[in-house]
Amino acid sequence: MLSSKVTDCNAHGQDSTYFLGWEEYEKNPYDSVDNPNGIIQMGLAENQLSFDILQSWLDNNPDATGFKKNGQSIFKQLALFQDYNGLPSFKSALVNFMSEIRGNAVTFDPNNLVLTAGATSANETLMFCIANPGDAFLVPTPYYPGFDRDLKWRTGAQIVPIHCSSSNSFRITKSALEDAYQKAQKQDLKVKGILVTNPSNPLGTSLNSHELDLLVNFVSTRNMHLVSDEVYSGTVYSSPNFTSVIEVLKNRNLVNTEVANRVHIVCSLSKDLGLPGFRIGGIYSNNKDVVSAATKMSSFGLISSQTQYLMSEMLSDRKFTKTYLSENSRRLKNRQETLVKGLQKAGIRCLKSNAGLFCWVDMRHLLGSKTFEGEIELWKKIVYDVRLNISPGSSCHCSEPGWFRVCFANMSEKTLASALQRVTSFVESMSRKNNPSRHEQIRLSHARRTKSLPKWVFAL
Ligand SMILES: Cc1ncc(COP(=O)(O)O)c(C=O)c1O
């Protein structure tokens, strides 16, 4: 009775363990008072660390929430506004904020920005603009599980993974790019571009200059597009710094060249300001045809005018944006360190990260079998016995079993401490069960390994 889009729910990706973990959490959510044995949600990349800063700005600026400008009501104007080009004051404030996040190393032209209802809509819209059904985009693994829905589901585009490996901290290499490209060719897929997330979800790392140059060169010689999803650009908390692809184009004098027409940035305030419910995102592109088509398509997912107005007021307050960005990054750093140190005590290592709202955690030594079945077995124990919802690497299409994404910014410090306590007890009980006499030896050897591990392994 219904269309195949509706009936083929696998194409939406809802069956992924990433979403199943959320469902389990919803059935038994942790609450320190009402449900202390419930599941702690560590599978949600949400930033709740700086709400007090947003709240205090709102308290001090009642006009912005009361549909007023200089004391006069603008309710009617906002209620009637329906121009899909967006409020000019908001677009201008947003591009200035994007520039500030990138250390003012680059400027953005508001005419090249298309507003969308979050990055979800921005990514899909770009696929509609660039790819025909059946065309492919190369995406480095591990990648954000939502891409299976956002890039493929309604557009009919395909994702071909660029397999990255733990042997080089999951960096993108030329051979991995070539392999993915060749694989797509063999499958008769037309490769329209590469989509990267910088800083990466789930790795929590930003692309280095070698990778950025490699990507620009690759799309340049092969006449392809490069989409850079930079929704975590405002979550960078330690070195090395994040470099936007737009800065690479500028530094390489490519701004007015043909390749710049094929580079597009996706932005959002869901992570940078922790406002996923407001649905604020955008596409930034030098390509006039993409901007024009995406603007028309944005009719299907506009940002409401009162949200645009509120955010134009907030983001034009440069004192606020400066304080928010520096304080937020300080808090994220503290939080990440708490998680990494807590896991380290339990003998669990993390990939060295500098951005994002999560760590990429190595639990390979806890697998019963070094397979993806073994990973799911371990994940089930963690969800149902330890009662933590974390995301298995397989949901991010990681090619090696045993890696998990663990979020740290969507809970209180106390909840994180409880979660770490549970992990420690779990690891201890596992090693006791597996080999009681060796339990103490293992604990000591983990502590020794921790000291002698290669530099990339620990985030501290
Ligand atoms: C890499 C990446 N892109 C896009 C999104 C979607 O963001 P939004 O809430 O702005 O739609 C997410 C959300 O987790 C993400 O991690």
CSV table of C-alpha atoms and ligand atoms in Angstrom, one decimal:
chain,number,residue,atom,x,y,z
A,1,MET,CA,0.0,0.0,0.0
A,2,LEU,CA,2.8,2.4,0.8
A,3,SER,CA,6.0,3.4,-1.2
A,4,SER,CA,9.2,1.4,-1.0
A,5,LYS,CA,10.9,4.4,0.8
A,6,VAL,CA,8.4,3.9,3.6
A,7,THR,CA,8.5,0.1,3.8
A,8,ASP,CA,12.2,-0.3,3.4
A,9,CYS,CA,13.2,0.9,6.8
A,10,ASN,CA,16.7,-0.6,6.6
A,11,ALA,CA,17.5,2.1,4.1
A,12,HIS,CA,16.8,4.7,6.8
A,13,GLY,CA,19.3,3.0,9.1
A,14,GLN,CA,16.9,2.8,12.0
A,15,ASP,CA,18.0,-0.8,12.6
A,16,SER,CA,21.5,0.2,13.4
A,17,THR,CA,22.8,-0.5,16.9
A,18,TYR,CA,23.4,3.2,17.2
A,19,PHE,CA,19.6,3.8,17.2
A,20,LEU,CA,18.8,0.5,19.0
A,21,GLY,CA,20.9,1.7,21.9
A,22,TRP,CA,18.9,4.9,22.1
A,23,GLU,CA,15.7,2.8,22.2
A,24,GLU,CA,17.0,0.7,25.1
A,25,TYR,CA,17.9,3.9,26.9
A,26,GLU,CA,14.4,5.3,26.5
A,27,LYS,CA,13.0,2.1,28.1
A,28,ASN,CA,15.1,2.5,31.2
A,29,PRO,CA,16.7,5.9,31.5
A,30,TYR,CA,19.0,6.6,34.4
A,31,ASP,CA,18.1,9.2,36.9
A,32,SER,CA,20.3,9.7,40.0
A,33,VAL,CA,17.2,9.9,42.3
A,34,ASP,CA,14.3,8.1,40.6
A,35,ASN,CA,16.2,5.4,38.6
A,36,PRO,CA,19.8,5.1,39.8
A,37,ASN,CA,20.1,1.6,38.2
A,38,GLY,CA,18.9,2.8,34.8
A,39,ILE,CA,20.9,3.1,31.6
A,40,ILE,CA,23.2,6.1,31.3
A,41,GLN,CA,23.0,7.7,27.9
A,42,MET,CA,26.6,7.9,26.5
A,43,GLY,CA,25.5,7.5,22.9
A,44,LEU,CA,24.2,11.0,22.3
A,45,ALA,CA,26.6,13.7,21.0
A,46,GLU,CA,24.9,16.5,22.8
A,47,ASN,CA,26.6,19.5,24.5
A,48,GLN,CA,25.0,20.4,27.8
A,49,LEU,CA,28.1,21.8,29.4
A,50,SER,CA,27.5,25.5,28.7
A,51,PHE,CA,23.8,26.0,29.1
A,52,ASP,CA,24.2,28.4,32.0
A,53,ILE,CA,26.1,30.8,29.6
A,54,LEU,CA,23.2,30.7,27.1
A,55,GLN,CA,20.6,31.0,29.9
A,56,SER,CA,22.4,34.0,31.4
A,57,TRP,CA,22.5,35.7,28.0
A,58,LEU,CA,18.7,35.1,27.6
A,59,ASP,CA,18.0,36.5,31.0
A,60,ASN,CA,20.0,39.6,30.2
A,61,ASN,CA,18.3,40.1,26.7
A,62,PRO,CA,14.6,39.7,27.2
A,63,ASP,CA,13.8,41.6,24.0
A,64,ALA,CA,15.3,38.8,21.9
A,65,THR,CA,12.9,36.2,23.3
A,66,GLY,CA,10.0,38.6,23.5
A,67,PHE,CA,9.8,39.3,19.8
A,68,LYS,CA,11.0,42.9,20.4
A,69,LYS,CA,13.6,45.1,18.8
A,70,ASN,CA,14.7,48.3,20.7
A,71,GLY,CA,11.6,47.8,22.9
A,72,GLN,CA,9.2,47.7,20.0
A,73,SER,CA,7.3,44.5,19.1
A,74,ILE,CA,8.3,42.9,15.8
A,75,PHE,CA,6.0,40.0,16.3
A,76,LYS,CA,4.0,40.7,13.1
A,77,GLN,CA,7.1,41.1,11.0
A,78,LEU,CA,8.4,37.7,12.2
A,79,ALA,CA,5.1,35.9,11.9
A,80,LEU,CA,4.7,37.0,8.3
A,81,PHE,CA,8.3,36.6,7.2
A,82,GLN,CA,8.6,33.9,4.6
A,83,ASP,CA,11.6,34.7,2.4
A,84,TYR,CA,13.6,31.4,1.9
A,85,ASN,CA,16.8,33.4,1.6
A,86,GLY,CA,16.7,33.8,5.4
A,87,LEU,CA,16.9,36.9,7.6
A,88,PRO,CA,19.9,39.0,6.4
A,89,SER,CA,20.8,39.9,10.0
A,90,PHE,CA,20.9,36.3,11.0
A,91,LYS,CA,23.0,35.2,8.0
A,92,SER,CA,25.5,37.9,8.6
A,93,ALA,CA,25.8,37.1,12.3
A,94,LEU,CA,26.1,33.4,11.5
A,95,VAL,CA,29.0,33.9,9.0
A,96,ASN,CA,30.8,36.1,11.5
A,97,PHE,CA,30.4,33.4,14.1
A,98,MET,CA,31.8,30.8,11.6
A,99,SER,CA,34.7,33.1,11.0
A,100,GLU,CA,35.4,33.6,14.7
A,101,ILE,CA,35.3,29.8,15.3
A,102,ARG,CA,38.0,29.5,12.6
A,103,GLY,CA,40.2,32.1,14.4
A,104,ASN,CA,39.2,34.8,11.9
A,105,ALA,CA,41.6,33.2,9.5
A,106,VAL,CA,38.9,33.3,6.8
A,107,THR,CA,35.8,35.4,6.1
A,108,PHE,CA,32.5,34.1,4.7
A,109,ASP,CA,30.1,35.9,2.4
A,110,PRO,CA,26.5,35.6,3.6
A,111,ASN,CA,25.4,35.4,0.0
A,112,ASN,CA,27.1,32.0,-0.3
A,113,LEU,CA,25.2,30.6,2.7
A,114,VAL,CA,22.0,28.6,2.4
A,115,LEU,CA,20.1,28.1,5.7
A,116,THR,CA,18.8,24.7,6.4
A,117,ALA,CA,17.0,23.0,9.3
A,118,GLY,CA,20.2,21.6,10.8
A,119,ALA,CA,23.1,19.8,9.2
A,120,THR,CA,21.0,16.8,8.6
A,121,SER,CA,19.0,18.7,6.0
A,122,ALA,CA,22.2,20.5,4.7
A,123,ASN,CA,23.9,17.1,4.0
A,124,GLU,CA,20.9,15.7,2.2
A,125,THR,CA,20.3,18.9,0.2
A,126,LEU,CA,23.9,18.8,-1.0
A,127,MET,CA,23.4,15.2,-2.1
A,128,PHE,CA,20.3,16.2,-4.0
A,129,CYS,CA,22.3,19.0,-5.6
A,130,ILE,CA,25.3,16.9,-6.6
A,131,ALA,CA,24.4,13.3,-6.9
A,132,ASN,CA,21.9,11.4,-9.1
A,133,PRO,CA,20.3,8.3,-7.6
A,134,GLY,CA,23.0,5.6,-7.8
A,135,ASP,CA,25.9,8.0,-7.8
A,136,ALA,CA,28.4,7.6,-5.0
A,137,PHE,CA,30.2,9.6,-2.4
A,138,LEU,CA,33.4,8.3,-0.7
A,139,VAL,CA,33.3,8.7,3.1
A,140,PRO,CA,36.1,7.9,5.4
A,141,THR,CA,35.4,5.3,8.2
A,142,PRO,CA,34.5,5.3,11.0
A,143,TYR,CA,31.7,7.8,10.2
A,144,TYR,CA,28.6,9.3,11.8
A,145,PRO,CA,25.9,6.6,11.6
A,146,GLY,CA,23.3,9.2,10.6
A,147,PHE,CA,25.0,9.5,7.2
A,148,ASP,CA,23.4,6.3,6.0
A,149,ARG,CA,20.0,8.1,6.5
A,150,ASP,CA,21.0,11.6,5.5
A,151,LEU,CA,23.1,11.0,2.4
A,152,LYS,CA,21.4,7.9,1.0
A,153,TRP,CA,17.8,7.3,2.1
A,154,ARG,CA,15.8,9.8,0.1
A,155,THR,CA,18.3,10.8,-2.5
A,156,GLY,CA,19.3,7.2,-3.7
A,157,ALA,CA,23.0,8.2,-3.5
A,158,GLN,CA,25.5,5.6,-2.4
A,159,ILE,CA,28.3,5.7,0.2
A,160,VAL,CA,31.5,3.9,-0.6
A,161,PRO,CA,33.7,3.7,2.5
A,162,ILE,CA,37.3,4.9,2.6
A,163,HIS,CA,38.7,2.3,5.1
A,164,CYS,CA,40.9,4.0,7.7
A,165,SER,CA,42.8,1.9,10.2
A,166,SER,CA,44.0,2.1,13.8
A,167,SER,CA,47.6,1.5,12.6
A,168,ASN,CA,47.9,5.2,11.8
A,169,SER,CA,45.2,6.6,14.2
A,170,PHE,CA,42.5,6.3,11.5
A,171,ARG,CA,44.2,9.0,9.2
A,172,ILE,CA,43.1,9.2,5.6
A,173,THR,CA,45.8,8.0,3.3
A,174,LYS,CA,46.2,8.2,-0.5
A,175,SER,CA,46.1,4.4,-0.8
A,176,ALA,CA,42.8,4.2,1.2
A,177,LEU,CA,41.3,6.9,-1.1
A,178,GLU,CA,42.5,5.1,-4.2
A,179,ASP,CA,41.2,1.8,-3.0
A,180,ALA,CA,37.7,3.2,-2.3
A,181,TYR,CA,37.7,5.0,-5.7
A,182,GLN,CA,38.7,1.8,-7.5
A,183,LYS,CA,36.1,-0.2,-5.6
A,184,ALA,CA,33.4,2.2,-6.7
A,185,GLN,CA,34.6,2.0,-10.3
A,186,LYS,CA,34.5,-1.8,-10.2
A,187,GLN,CA,30.9,-1.6,-8.9
A,188,ASP,CA,30.1,0.8,-11.9
A,189,LEU,CA,29.3,3.6,-9.5
A,190,LYS,CA,29.9,7.2,-10.6
A,191,VAL,CA,31.9,8.8,-7.9
A,192,LYS,CA,30.6,12.4,-7.5
A,193,GLY,CA,32.7,13.4,-4.4
A,194,ILE,CA,34.1,12.8,-1.0
A,195,LEU,CA,32.4,13.8,2.2
A,196,VAL,CA,34.5,14.2,5.3
A,197,THR,CA,33.6,15.3,8.9
A,198,ASN,CA,36.2,17.7,10.2
A,199,PRO,CA,36.6,17.5,13.2
A,200,SER,CA,35.5,13.9,13.0
A,201,ASN,CA,32.6,12.2,14.5
A,202,PRO,CA,33.3,9.6,16.0
A,203,LEU,CA,37.1,10.0,16.3
A,204,GLY,CA,37.1,13.4,17.9
A,205,THR,CA,40.2,14.4,15.9
A,206,SER,CA,40.7,17.1,13.2
A,207,LEU,CA,42.1,16.5,9.8
A,208,ASN,CA,45.8,17.4,9.5
A,209,SER,CA,47.3,19.5,6.7
A,210,HIS,CA,48.6,16.4,4.9
A,211,GLU,CA,45.1,14.9,4.8
A,212,LEU,CA,43.5,18.2,3.7
A,213,ASP,CA,46.0,18.6,0.9
A,214,LEU,CA,45.4,15.1,-0.2
A,215,LEU,CA,41.7,15.5,-0.3
A,216,VAL,CA,41.8,18.8,-2.2
A,217,ASN,CA,44.3,17.3,-4.7
A,218,PHE,CA,42.2,14.2,-5.1
A,219,VAL,CA,39.0,16.0,-5.9
A,220,SER,CA,40.9,18.5,-8.0
A,221,THR,CA,42.4,15.9,-10.4
A,222,ARG,CA,39.3,13.8,-10.6
A,223,ASN,CA,36.8,16.5,-11.1
A,224,MET,CA,34.9,15.6,-8.0
A,225,HIS,CA,33.2,17.5,-5.2
A,226,LEU,CA,34.4,17.8,-1.6
A,227,VAL,CA,31.8,18.2,1.2
A,228,SER,CA,33.3,19.1,4.5
A,229,ASP,CA,30.9,18.6,7.4
A,230,GLU,CA,32.3,21.0,10.0
A,231,VAL,CA,29.6,20.8,12.6
A,232,TYR,CA,32.1,20.2,15.3
A,233,SER,CA,34.3,23.1,14.5
A,234,GLY,CA,33.3,25.0,17.6
A,235,THR,CA,34.1,22.0,19.9
A,236,VAL,CA,37.9,22.1,19.5
A,237,TYR,CA,39.4,22.0,23.0
A,238,SER,CA,43.1,21.3,22.5
A,239,SER,CA,45.9,21.3,20.0
A,240,PRO,CA,46.4,20.5,17.2
A,241,ASN,CA,44.0,23.2,16.0
A,242,PHE,CA,41.2,22.6,13.5
A,243,THR,CA,41.8,23.9,10.0
A,244,SER,CA,38.7,24.4,7.8
A,245,VAL,CA,39.0,23.3,4.2
A,246,ILE,CA,38.1,26.9,3.2
A,247,GLU,CA,41.4,28.0,4.9
A,248,VAL,CA,43.3,25.4,2.8
A,249,LEU,CA,41.8,26.9,-0.4
A,250,LYS,CA,42.8,30.3,0.7
A,251,ASN,CA,46.3,29.4,1.7
A,252,ARG,CA,46.8,27.5,-1.6
A,253,ASN,CA,45.4,30.4,-3.6
A,254,LEU,CA,42.6,28.3,-4.9
A,255,VAL,CA,39.7,30.5,-3.8
A,256,ASN,CA,38.8,31.8,-7.3
A,257,THR,CA,39.6,28.6,-9.1
A,258,GLU,CA,37.4,25.9,-10.5
A,259,VAL,CA,38.1,23.5,-7.6
A,260,ALA,CA,36.7,26.0,-5.1
A,261,ASN,CA,33.4,25.7,-6.9
A,262,ARG,CA,33.3,22.1,-5.9
A,263,VAL,CA,34.1,22.5,-2.2
A,264,HIS,CA,31.1,22.9,0.1
A,265,ILE,CA,31.0,23.3,3.9
A,266,VAL,CA,28.2,22.1,6.2
A,267,CYS,CA,27.7,24.0,9.4
A,268,SER,CA,25.3,23.8,12.3
A,269,LEU,CA,24.7,25.2,15.8
A,270,SER,CA,23.6,21.8,17.2
A,271,LYS,CA,27.0,21.0,18.5
A,272,ASP,CA,28.8,24.4,18.7
A,273,LEU,CA,26.1,26.0,20.8
A,274,GLY,CA,24.4,22.8,22.0
A,275,LEU,CA,21.1,23.7,20.3
A,276,PRO,CA,20.1,20.6,18.3
A,277,GLY,CA,16.4,21.3,19.0
A,278,PHE,CA,16.5,24.7,17.3
A,279,ARG,CA,17.4,23.0,13.9
A,280,ILE,CA,19.9,25.6,12.7
A,281,GLY,CA,22.3,24.6,9.9
A,282,GLY,CA,23.6,25.7,6.6
A,283,ILE,CA,25.5,25.0,3.4
A,284,TYR,CA,28.4,27.3,2.5
A,285,SER,CA,29.4,27.1,-1.1
A,286,ASN,CA,31.2,29.3,-3.7
A,287,ASN,CA,29.2,27.5,-6.4
A,288,LYS,CA,26.3,29.8,-7.5
A,289,ASP,CA,24.3,26.9,-9.0
A,290,VAL,CA,24.5,24.9,-5.8
A,291,VAL,CA,23.6,28.0,-3.7
A,292,SER,CA,20.6,28.7,-6.0
A,293,ALA,CA,19.3,25.1,-6.1
A,294,ALA,CA,19.9,24.5,-2.4
A,295,THR,CA,18.0,27.7,-1.6
A,296,LYS,CA,15.0,26.5,-3.5
A,297,MET,CA,15.2,23.1,-1.8
A,298,SER,CA,15.5,24.8,1.6
A,299,SER,CA,11.7,25.4,1.4
A,300,PHE,CA,11.4,21.9,2.7
A,301,GLY,CA,13.3,22.6,5.8
A,302,LEU,CA,13.5,26.3,6.8
A,303,ILE,CA,14.5,27.7,10.1
A,304,SER,CA,11.6,29.5,11.7
A,305,SER,CA,11.8,33.2,11.7
A,306,GLN,CA,11.7,33.7,15.5
A,307,THR,CA,14.7,31.3,15.9
A,308,GLN,CA,16.6,33.2,13.2
A,309,TYR,CA,15.8,36.5,15.0
A,310,LEU,CA,16.8,35.2,18.4
A,311,MET,CA,20.0,33.8,17.1
A,312,SER,CA,20.8,36.9,15.1
A,313,GLU,CA,20.7,38.9,18.4
A,314,MET,CA,22.7,36.3,20.3
A,315,LEU,CA,25.4,35.8,17.7
A,316,SER,CA,25.8,39.6,17.0
A,317,ASP,CA,26.9,40.0,20.7
A,318,ARG,CA,30.6,39.5,20.2
A,319,LYS,CA,31.4,39.7,23.8
A,320,PHE,CA,29.0,36.7,24.3
A,321,THR,CA,30.4,34.6,21.5
A,322,LYS,CA,34.0,35.2,22.6
A,323,THR,CA,33.2,34.2,26.2
A,324,TYR,CA,31.1,31.2,25.1
A,325,LEU,CA,33.7,29.8,22.8
A,326,SER,CA,36.6,30.0,25.2
A,327,GLU,CA,34.6,28.8,28.3
A,328,ASN,CA,32.9,26.0,26.4
A,329,SER,CA,36.2,24.7,25.1
A,330,ARG,CA,37.7,24.8,28.6
A,331,ARG,CA,34.8,22.8,29.9
A,332,LEU,CA,34.9,20.3,27.1
A,333,LYS,CA,38.6,19.7,27.7
A,334,ASN,CA,38.0,19.1,31.5
A,335,ARG,CA,35.3,16.7,30.7
A,336,GLN,CA,37.3,14.8,28.1
A,337,GLU,CA,40.2,14.5,30.5
A,338,THR,CA,37.9,13.1,33.2
A,339,LEU,CA,36.6,10.4,30.9
A,340,VAL,CA,40.0,9.5,29.5
A,341,LYS,CA,41.6,9.3,33.0
A,342,GLY,CA,38.6,7.3,34.4
A,343,LEU,CA,38.8,4.8,31.5
A,344,GLN,CA,42.6,4.7,31.8
A,345,LYS,CA,42.3,3.6,35.4
A,346,ALA,CA,40.1,0.7,34.2
A,347,GLY,CA,42.8,-0.2,31.7
A,348,ILE,CA,40.9,1.2,28.7
A,349,ARG,CA,42.6,3.4,26.1
A,350,CYS,CA,41.2,6.2,24.0
A,351,LEU,CA,42.4,7.6,20.7
A,352,LYS,CA,44.1,10.9,21.3
A,353,SER,CA,41.5,13.5,20.5
A,354,ASN,CA,41.2,17.3,20.4
A,355,ALA,CA,37.6,18.0,19.6
A,356,GLY,CA,34.0,16.8,19.7
A,357,LEU,CA,31.7,15.6,22.4
A,358,PHE,CA,33.0,12.0,22.6
A,359,CYS,CA,36.0,9.7,22.8
A,360,TRP,CA,36.9,6.9,20.4
A,361,VAL,CA,37.5,4.1,22.9
A,362,ASP,CA,39.6,1.0,22.3
A,363,MET,CA,38.0,-2.1,24.0
A,364,ARG,CA,39.6,-4.7,21.7
A,365,HIS,CA,41.1,-6.4,24.7
A,366,LEU,CA,37.7,-7.0,26.2
A,367,LEU,CA,36.3,-8.9,23.2
A,368,GLY,CA,35.5,-12.5,23.6
A,369,SER,CA,36.2,-13.1,19.9
A,370,LYS,CA,37.9,-10.5,17.7
A,371,THR,CA,35.0,-10.3,15.3
A,372,PHE,CA,32.0,-8.0,14.8
A,373,GLU,CA,29.9,-10.6,16.5
A,374,GLY,CA,32.2,-10.4,19.5
A,375,GLU,CA,31.8,-6.6,19.4
A,376,ILE,CA,28.0,-6.8,19.5
A,377,GLU,CA,28.3,-9.4,22.3
A,378,LEU,CA,30.4,-6.9,24.3
A,379,TRP,CA,28.1,-4.0,23.4
A,380,LYS,CA,25.0,-6.0,24.7
A,381,LYS,CA,26.8,-6.7,28.0
A,382,ILE,CA,27.6,-3.0,28.3
A,383,VAL,CA,24.0,-1.9,27.5
A,384,TYR,CA,22.1,-4.5,29.5
A,385,ASP,CA,24.5,-5.4,32.4
A,386,VAL,CA,26.6,-2.3,32.9
A,387,ARG,CA,23.7,-0.2,31.7
A,388,LEU,CA,25.6,2.3,29.6
A,389,ASN,CA,24.5,3.2,26.1
A,390,ILE,CA,27.6,3.6,24.0
A,391,SER,CA,27.9,3.2,20.2
A,392,PRO,CA,29.7,0.2,18.8
A,393,GLY,CA,32.3,0.9,16.1
A,394,SER,CA,30.4,-1.3,13.6
A,395,SER,CA,27.5,1.2,13.7
A,396,CYS,CA,30.0,3.8,12.5
A,397,HIS,CA,31.3,1.3,9.8
A,398,CYS,CA,34.6,0.9,11.5
A,399,SER,CA,36.6,-1.8,9.8
A,400,GLU,CA,38.1,-3.2,13.0
A,401,PRO,CA,36.0,-4.7,15.8
A,402,GLY,CA,36.4,-3.5,19.4
A,403,TRP,CA,36.1,0.3,19.1
A,404,PHE,CA,33.3,2.3,20.7
A,405,ARG,CA,32.2,5.9,20.7
A,406,VAL,CA,31.6,7.2,24.2
A,407,CYS,CA,29.9,10.6,24.7
A,408,PHE,CA,30.8,12.8,27.6
A,409,ALA,CA,29.1,16.2,27.3
A,410,ASN,CA,25.4,15.3,27.7
A,411,MET,CA,25.4,14.5,31.4
A,412,SER,CA,26.5,16.0,34.7
A,413,GLU,CA,29.9,15.3,36.2
A,414,LYS,CA,28.3,13.1,38.8
A,415,THR,CA,26.6,11.0,36.2
A,416,LEU,CA,29.9,10.6,34.4
A,417,ALA,CA,31.5,9.5,37.7
A,418,SER,CA,28.8,6.9,38.1
A,419,ALA,CA,29.3,5.7,34.6
A,420,LEU,CA,33.1,5.4,35.1
A,421,GLN,CA,32.5,3.5,38.4
A,422,ARG,CA,30.3,1.0,36.5
A,423,VAL,CA,33.0,0.5,33.8
A,424,THR,CA,35.7,-0.1,36.3
A,425,SER,CA,33.6,-2.7,38.2
A,426,PHE,CA,32.7,-4.4,34.9
A,427,VAL,CA,36.3,-4.7,33.7
A,428,GLU,CA,37.3,-6.0,37.1
A,429,SER,CA,34.6,-8.6,37.1
A,430,MET,CA,35.4,-9.6,33.6
A,431,SER,CA,39.1,-10.2,34.3
A,432,ARG,CA,38.2,-12.0,37.6
A,433,LYS,CA,35.8,-14.3,35.8
A,434,ASN,CA,38.1,-15.0,32.9
A,435,ASN,CA,41.2,-15.7,35.0
A,436,PRO,CA,40.9,-15.2,38.7
A,437,SER,CA,44.6,-15.7,39.5
A,438,ARG,CA,45.7,-13.5,36.7
A,439,HIS,CA,43.3,-10.7,37.6
A,440,GLU,CA,45.8,-8.7,39.6
A,441,GLN,CA,48.6,-9.3,37.1
A,442,ILE,CA,46.4,-8.0,34.3
A,443,ARG,CA,45.5,-4.9,36.3
A,444,LEU,CA,49.2,-4.2,36.9
A,445,SER,CA,50.2,-4.9,33.3
A,446,HIS,CA,47.5,-2.5,32.1
A,447,ALA,CA,48.9,0.2,34.4
A,448,ARG,CA,52.5,-0.5,33.0
A,449,ARG,CA,51.2,-0.5,29.4
A,450,THR,CA,49.6,2.8,30.0
A,451,LYS,CA,52.9,4.3,30.8
A,452,SER,CA,54.7,2.9,27.8
A,453,LEU,CA,52.1,3.3,25.1
A,454,PRO,CA,52.8,5.2,21.9
A,455,LYS,CA,52.1,9.0,22.1
A,456,TRP,CA,48.9,8.9,20.0
A,457,VAL,CA,47.1,6.5,22.2
A,458,PHE,CA,46.2,8.7,25.1
A,459,ALA,CA,44.4,11.9,25.0
A,460,LEU,CA,46.4,13.2,28.0
B,1,LIG,C1,28.9,14.7,11.6
B,1,LIG,C2,27.5,15.1,11.8
B,1,LIG,N1,26.8,15.8,10.9
B,1,LIG,C3,25.5,16.2,11.0
B,1,LIG,C4,24.9,15.9,12.2
B,1,LIG,C5,23.4,16.4,12.3
B,1,LIG,O1,23.4,17.6,13.0
B,1,LIG,P1,22.1,18.5,13.1
B,1,LIG,O2,21.6,18.4,14.5
B,1,LIG,O3,22.6,19.9,12.8
B,1,LIG,O4,21.1,18.1,12.0
B,1,LIG,C6,25.5,15.3,13.2
B,1,LIG,C7,24.8,15.0,14.5
B,1,LIG,O5,25.2,14.3,15.3
B,1,LIG,C8,26.8,14.9,13.1
B,1,LIG,O6,27.5,14.3,14.0
